[in-house]
GROMACS .gro file of C-alpha atoms in nm:
model
  292
    1UNK     CA    1  -9.742   9.554   2.002
    2UNK     CA    2  -9.588   9.400   2.282
    3UNK     CA    3  -9.543   9.018   2.288
    4UNK     CA    4  -9.679   8.779   2.525
    5UNK     CA    5  -9.341   8.715   2.698
    6UNK     CA    6  -9.327   9.093   2.792
    7UNK     CA    7  -9.290   9.151   3.138
    8UNK     CA    8  -9.178   8.797   3.215
    9UNK     CA    9  -8.855   8.928   3.343
   10UNK     CA   10  -9.044   9.067   3.643
   11UNK     CA   11  -9.071   8.753   3.800
   12UNK     CA   12  -8.696   8.635   3.741
   13UNK     CA   13  -8.541   9.003   3.798
   14UNK     CA   14  -8.520   9.234   4.096
   15UNK     CA   15  -8.466   9.606   4.127
   16UNK     CA   16  -8.106   9.550   4.179
   17UNK     CA   17  -8.083   9.384   3.807
   18UNK     CA   18  -8.222   9.661   3.664
   19UNK     CA   19  -8.003   9.916   3.846
   20UNK     CA   20  -7.676   9.725   3.768
   21UNK     CA   21  -7.788   9.647   3.391
   22UNK     CA   22  -7.849  10.056   3.338
   23UNK     CA   23  -7.509  10.140   3.532
   24UNK     CA   24  -7.358   9.910   3.245
   25UNK     CA   25  -7.543   9.986   2.946
   26UNK     CA   26  -7.677  10.352   2.991
   27UNK     CA   27  -7.478  10.553   3.224
   28UNK     CA   28  -7.154  10.540   3.021
   29UNK     CA   29  -7.338  10.686   2.737
   30UNK     CA   30  -7.348  11.015   2.992
   31UNK     CA   31  -7.100  11.291   3.058
   32UNK     CA   32  -7.219  11.276   3.428
   33UNK     CA   33  -7.168  10.896   3.444
   34UNK     CA   34  -6.911  10.885   3.793
   35UNK     CA   35  -7.237  11.036   3.965
   36UNK     CA   36  -7.508  10.862   3.834
   37UNK     CA   37  -7.353  10.540   3.934
   38UNK     CA   38  -7.280  10.678   4.265
   39UNK     CA   39  -7.663  10.765   4.281
   40UNK     CA   40  -7.769  10.415   4.176
   41UNK     CA   41  -7.554  10.254   4.433
   42UNK     CA   42  -7.761  10.488   4.689
   43UNK     CA   43  -8.103  10.389   4.576
   44UNK     CA   44  -8.024  10.003   4.565
   45UNK     CA   45  -7.875   9.982   4.893
   46UNK     CA   46  -8.139  10.140   5.101
   47UNK     CA   47  -8.294   9.936   5.323
   48UNK     CA   48  -8.668   9.920   5.317
   49UNK     CA   49  -8.885   9.691   5.533
   50UNK     CA   50  -8.539   9.512   5.670
   51UNK     CA   51  -8.412   9.447   5.322
   52UNK     CA   52  -8.215   9.644   5.053
   53UNK     CA   53  -8.430   9.801   4.810
   54UNK     CA   54  -8.258   9.625   4.509
   55UNK     CA   55  -8.359   9.267   4.655
   56UNK     CA   56  -8.693   9.351   4.562
   57UNK     CA   57  -8.852   9.147   4.286
   58UNK     CA   58  -8.968   9.349   3.991
   59UNK     CA   59  -9.307   9.147   4.014
   60UNK     CA   60  -9.345   9.227   4.378
   61UNK     CA   61  -9.255   9.592   4.355
   62UNK     CA   62  -9.516   9.810   4.443
   63UNK     CA   63  -9.627  10.194   4.495
   64UNK     CA   64  -9.555  10.161   4.844
   65UNK     CA   65  -9.210  10.009   4.815
   66UNK     CA   66  -9.117  10.333   4.620
   67UNK     CA   67  -9.298  10.560   4.893
   68UNK     CA   68  -9.118  10.394   5.130
   69UNK     CA   69  -8.759  10.433   5.020
   70UNK     CA   70  -8.872  10.802   4.914
   71UNK     CA   71  -8.962  10.867   5.268
   72UNK     CA   72  -8.658  10.706   5.388
   73UNK     CA   73  -8.425  10.883   5.171
   74UNK     CA   74  -8.611  11.223   5.265
   75UNK     CA   75  -8.481  11.172   5.632
   76UNK     CA   76  -8.120  11.188   5.525
   77UNK     CA   77  -8.138  11.419   5.209
   78UNK     CA   78  -8.299  11.737   5.051
   79UNK     CA   79  -8.649  11.689   4.875
   80UNK     CA   80  -8.427  11.795   4.568
   81UNK     CA   81  -8.188  11.563   4.592
   82UNK     CA   82  -8.465  11.259   4.651
   83UNK     CA   83  -8.638  11.446   4.340
   84UNK     CA   84  -8.337  11.405   4.118
   85UNK     CA   85  -8.263  11.010   4.259
   86UNK     CA   86  -8.624  10.973   4.156
   87UNK     CA   87  -8.587  11.081   3.792
   88UNK     CA   88  -8.290  10.854   3.772
   89UNK     CA   89  -8.494  10.543   3.899
   90UNK     CA   90  -8.767  10.621   3.684
   91UNK     CA   91  -8.565  10.618   3.387
   92UNK     CA   92  -8.418  10.321   3.444
   93UNK     CA   93  -8.752  10.133   3.536
   94UNK     CA   94  -8.865  10.318   3.192
   95UNK     CA   95  -8.567  10.138   3.007
   96UNK     CA   96  -8.645   9.793   3.163
   97UNK     CA   97  -8.994   9.847   3.064
   98UNK     CA   98  -8.980   9.981   2.708
   99UNK     CA   99  -8.623   9.823   2.601
  100UNK     CA  100  -8.581   9.483   2.773
  101UNK     CA  101  -8.944   9.392   2.861
  102UNK     CA  102  -8.885   9.319   3.206
  103UNK     CA  103  -9.204   9.529   3.301
  104UNK     CA  104  -9.531   9.604   3.204
  105UNK     CA  105  -9.662   9.890   3.395
  106UNK     CA  106  -9.472  10.226   3.552
  107UNK     CA  107  -9.451  10.177   3.912
  108UNK     CA  108  -9.315  10.520   3.960
  109UNK     CA  109  -9.626  10.682   3.793
  110UNK     CA  110  -9.845  10.711   4.097
  111UNK     CA  111  -9.570  10.821   4.337
  112UNK     CA  112  -9.559  11.221   4.426
  113UNK     CA  113  -9.228  11.422   4.364
  114UNK     CA  114  -9.131  11.587   4.707
  115UNK     CA  115  -9.118  11.953   4.687
  116UNK     CA  116  -8.785  12.106   4.632
  117UNK     CA  117  -8.673  12.216   4.999
  118UNK     CA  118  -8.520  12.552   5.086
  119UNK     CA  119  -8.120  12.559   5.000
  120UNK     CA  120  -7.909  12.440   5.310
  121UNK     CA  121  -7.748  12.719   5.458
  122UNK     CA  122  -7.583  12.497   5.747
  123UNK     CA  123  -7.218  12.653   5.843
  124UNK     CA  124  -6.956  12.481   6.009
  125UNK     CA  125  -6.793  12.600   6.336
  126UNK     CA  126  -6.391  12.574   6.397
  127UNK     CA  127  -6.535  12.363   6.713
  128UNK     CA  128  -6.723  12.137   6.512
  129UNK     CA  129  -6.455  12.083   6.268
  130UNK     CA  130  -6.249  11.995   6.559
  131UNK     CA  131  -6.457  11.774   6.713
  132UNK     CA  132  -6.547  11.571   6.371
  133UNK     CA  133  -6.206  11.526   6.280
  134UNK     CA  134  -6.102  11.398   6.657
  135UNK     CA  135  -6.390  11.166   6.622
  136UNK     CA  136  -6.224  11.053   6.308
  137UNK     CA  137  -5.871  10.981   6.476
  138UNK     CA  138  -5.711  11.271   6.309
  139UNK     CA  139  -5.439  11.467   6.526
  140UNK     CA  140  -5.247  11.754   6.352
  141UNK     CA  141  -4.873  11.678   6.290
  142UNK     CA  142  -4.946  11.308   6.347
  143UNK     CA  143  -4.921  11.041   6.072
  144UNK     CA  144  -5.227  10.953   5.876
  145UNK     CA  145  -5.301  10.577   5.781
  146UNK     CA  146  -5.642  10.450   5.901
  147UNK     CA  147  -5.938  10.506   5.644
  148UNK     CA  148  -6.100  10.702   5.895
  149UNK     CA  149  -5.803  10.934   5.931
  150UNK     CA  150  -5.785  10.983   5.535
  151UNK     CA  151  -6.177  11.073   5.577
  152UNK     CA  152  -6.082  11.366   5.827
  153UNK     CA  153  -5.828  11.458   5.600
  154UNK     CA  154  -6.065  11.485   5.273
  155UNK     CA  155  -6.312  11.658   5.500
  156UNK     CA  156  -6.045  11.957   5.555
  157UNK     CA  157  -5.944  11.940   5.213
  158UNK     CA  158  -6.298  12.004   5.099
  159UNK     CA  159  -6.287  12.333   5.341
  160UNK     CA  160  -6.035  12.434   5.186
  161UNK     CA  161  -6.115  12.360   4.818
  162UNK     CA  162  -6.490  12.366   4.809
  163UNK     CA  163  -6.453  12.046   4.593
  164UNK     CA  164  -6.727  11.757   4.602
  165UNK     CA  165  -6.666  11.453   4.788
  166UNK     CA  166  -6.625  11.229   4.461
  167UNK     CA  167  -6.374  11.524   4.292
  168UNK     CA  168  -6.148  11.486   4.601
  169UNK     CA  169  -6.193  11.100   4.618
  170UNK     CA  170  -6.114  11.080   4.246
  171UNK     CA  171  -5.792  11.285   4.258
  172UNK     CA  172  -5.440  11.096   4.163
  173UNK     CA  173  -5.085  11.216   4.186
  174UNK     CA  174  -5.098  11.288   3.784
  175UNK     CA  175  -5.391  11.508   3.822
  176UNK     CA  176  -5.224  11.776   4.107
  177UNK     CA  177  -4.922  11.978   4.051
  178UNK     CA  178  -4.823  12.058   4.405
  179UNK     CA  179  -4.545  12.308   4.286
  180UNK     CA  180  -4.810  12.506   4.093
  181UNK     CA  181  -5.083  12.399   4.329
  182UNK     CA  182  -5.339  12.326   4.109
  183UNK     CA  183  -5.540  12.000   4.121
  184UNK     CA  184  -5.720  11.922   3.750
  185UNK     CA  185  -6.055  11.774   3.715
  186UNK     CA  186  -6.070  11.620   3.392
  187UNK     CA  187  -6.480  11.556   3.416
  188UNK     CA  188  -6.658  11.704   3.683
  189UNK     CA  189  -7.047  11.710   3.769
  190UNK     CA  190  -7.130  11.959   3.510
  191UNK     CA  191  -6.987  11.743   3.229
  192UNK     CA  192  -6.663  11.967   3.170
  193UNK     CA  193  -6.318  11.998   3.290
  194UNK     CA  194  -6.185  12.206   3.569
  195UNK     CA  195  -5.853  12.362   3.728
  196UNK     CA  196  -5.887  12.398   4.125
  197UNK     CA  197  -5.630  12.618   4.263
  198UNK     CA  198  -5.496  12.509   4.609
  199UNK     CA  199  -5.430  12.708   4.906
  200UNK     CA  200  -5.082  12.597   5.103
  201UNK     CA  201  -5.287  12.411   5.350
  202UNK     CA  202  -5.479  12.209   5.099
  203UNK     CA  203  -5.105  12.133   4.943
  204UNK     CA  204  -5.028  12.030   5.325
  205UNK     CA  205  -5.306  11.795   5.367
  206UNK     CA  206  -5.230  11.596   5.055
  207UNK     CA  207  -4.876  11.575   5.170
  208UNK     CA  208  -5.020  11.411   5.466
  209UNK     CA  209  -5.181  11.096   5.296
  210UNK     CA  210  -5.011  10.779   5.287
  211UNK     CA  211  -4.801  10.698   4.958
  212UNK     CA  212  -5.000  10.516   4.678
  213UNK     CA  213  -4.927  10.341   4.342
  214UNK     CA  214  -4.911  10.598   4.039
  215UNK     CA  215  -5.234  10.659   3.881
  216UNK     CA  216  -5.404  10.536   4.224
  217UNK     CA  217  -5.666  10.775   4.391
  218UNK     CA  218  -5.436  10.968   4.654
  219UNK     CA  219  -5.731  10.926   4.938
  220UNK     CA  220  -5.773  10.534   4.834
  221UNK     CA  221  -6.154  10.565   4.956
  222UNK     CA  222  -6.469  10.467   4.795
  223UNK     CA  223  -6.736  10.720   4.803
  224UNK     CA  224  -6.971  10.457   5.014
  225UNK     CA  225  -6.668  10.424   5.278
  226UNK     CA  226  -6.610  10.767   5.309
  227UNK     CA  227  -6.968  10.836   5.340
  228UNK     CA  228  -7.016  10.553   5.613
  229UNK     CA  229  -6.714  10.629   5.811
  230UNK     CA  230  -6.787  11.006   5.796
  231UNK     CA  231  -7.123  10.947   5.950
  232UNK     CA  232  -6.963  10.698   6.255
  233UNK     CA  233  -6.757  11.011   6.311
  234UNK     CA  234  -6.999  11.273   6.303
  235UNK     CA  235  -7.231  11.106   6.523
  236UNK     CA  236  -6.938  11.070   6.771
  237UNK     CA  237  -6.892  11.399   6.785
  238UNK     CA  238  -7.247  11.481   6.835
  239UNK     CA  239  -7.243  11.791   6.607
  240UNK     CA  240  -7.615  11.746   6.502
  241UNK     CA  241  -7.674  11.720   6.122
  242UNK     CA  242  -7.371  11.834   5.958
  243UNK     CA  243  -7.349  11.618   5.622
  244UNK     CA  244  -6.978  11.614   5.421
  245UNK     CA  245  -7.168  11.850   5.153
  246UNK     CA  246  -7.172  12.122   5.394
  247UNK     CA  247  -6.838  12.139   5.369
  248UNK     CA  248  -6.897  12.334   5.024
  249UNK     CA  249  -7.095  12.594   5.177
  250UNK     CA  250  -6.841  12.632   5.411
  251UNK     CA  251  -6.602  12.672   5.172
  252UNK     CA  252  -6.768  12.875   4.952
  253UNK     CA  253  -6.843  13.150   5.234
  254UNK     CA  254  -6.490  13.172   5.370
  255UNK     CA  255  -6.325  13.184   5.007
  256UNK     CA  256  -6.575  13.442   4.902
  257UNK     CA  257  -6.412  13.680   5.136
  258UNK     CA  258  -6.078  13.625   5.002
  259UNK     CA  259  -6.097  13.587   4.625
  260UNK     CA  260  -6.310  13.811   4.370
  261UNK     CA  261  -6.648  13.630   4.294
  262UNK     CA  262  -6.550  13.553   3.922
  263UNK     CA  263  -6.273  13.363   4.026
  264UNK     CA  264  -6.447  13.180   4.305
  265UNK     CA  265  -6.712  13.099   4.031
  266UNK     CA  266  -6.437  12.949   3.812
  267UNK     CA  267  -6.282  12.801   4.114
  268UNK     CA  268  -6.616  12.605   4.192
  269UNK     CA  269  -6.741  12.545   3.849
  270UNK     CA  270  -7.033  12.745   3.878
  271UNK     CA  271  -7.154  12.915   3.551
  272UNK     CA  272  -7.449  13.067   3.692
  273UNK     CA  273  -7.369  13.290   3.985
  274UNK     CA  274  -7.720  13.265   4.106
  275UNK     CA  275  -7.629  12.898   4.172
  276UNK     CA  276  -7.316  13.007   4.321
  277UNK     CA  277  -7.535  13.223   4.567
  278UNK     CA  278  -7.708  12.915   4.748
  279UNK     CA  279  -7.389  12.848   4.869
  280UNK     CA  280  -7.286  13.156   5.039
  281UNK     CA  281  -7.419  13.177   5.355
  282UNK     CA  282  -7.244  13.457   5.537
  283UNK     CA  283  -7.453  13.607   5.824
  284UNK     CA  284  -7.520  13.971   5.845
  285UNK     CA  285  -7.325  14.003   6.125
  286UNK     CA  286  -7.019  13.864   5.934
  287UNK     CA  287  -7.099  14.097   5.650
  288UNK     CA  288  -7.101  14.388   5.887
  289UNK     CA  289  -6.753  14.309   6.000
  290UNK     CA  290  -6.637  14.378   5.664
  291UNK     CA  291  -6.790  14.702   5.636
  292UNK     CA  292  -6.603  15.051   5.740
   0.00000   0.00000   0.00000
C-alpha cells in the first residue's frame, strides 16, 4: 500500500528534478545512455507557455502541458522521434511515481501518441551544402577556429561518413587512426562498437580542426551547441527544412553508389537491410543513369 506521504514530492519537485534524477540513477544502467541523456535534455528544455517544460512543478503538471510539449516537438521532429521521447518521459514519470513516491497518478496515460510519420527522404544538394557551410563561416582552405565553423566541418564530415551527430562529436584522437583511415566508435546507438572507414576527404576534414588536449573530443562541441549553431546557420542560408540528421540520408545514398550494400550496412551499423533502405533515397533518374 502507498503511505500517506506518497506523492508529497509533487509539491516540491519539478519535471526537471525527475529528468535529472533519472539521468543520474537510471540512464547509466542502459547501453544507449549517451543518447538517452541527450533526449532527456531535449525533453526538459523545450519551452511550454514561455518557460522550460522542466520548470513545471509535478503538482501542477497536467495533461495539457504534456500535449503542448508533444505538439511543439512535432513541429520540429518526426512522429516516430516524438513517440520515442514520450516513451522515455513516460518511464521517467513511472519511476518517479512507483519508486520515488513523487507522484500518485500517471499524467501520461491519457496523452495520445503521434502516429509514425513516413520516413524522411530529404536529400541535400551541393548548392544547399555550400549555402549552409558558408552561413556557418566555413571557407574551403581557410583555418577553422570558431564553434560555428567546427559545426560546418561536422556537417561535411557527416555527409562523408554517414555518422550520427553524437558519434561525430564523441570522436577523440585515440578513436581515430588517420593512417588506416578508420574511426572507432566504442558505443553506438545500437549498443555495440563499430569501426567506420574514412574517405580521404573525411581525413582532410578532421585535419582542419584545431588541436585539442589528448582524450578530448576533436570537435569540442556539445550536442546542444551543435544543434543551436546549425539551426542558426541553416536558417540564415534559407535552405528550408534541412535537418542535421538528413546528412545520414544523403551520405548513405551517395555511398550506396560506391560500395557494396553489405559493406555499407557494416559501415553504418545497420543489421537490418530494411532499415538501411529507409536511408537510401536515390531518385529514379539517378538510378537510370547507372543503367547501361
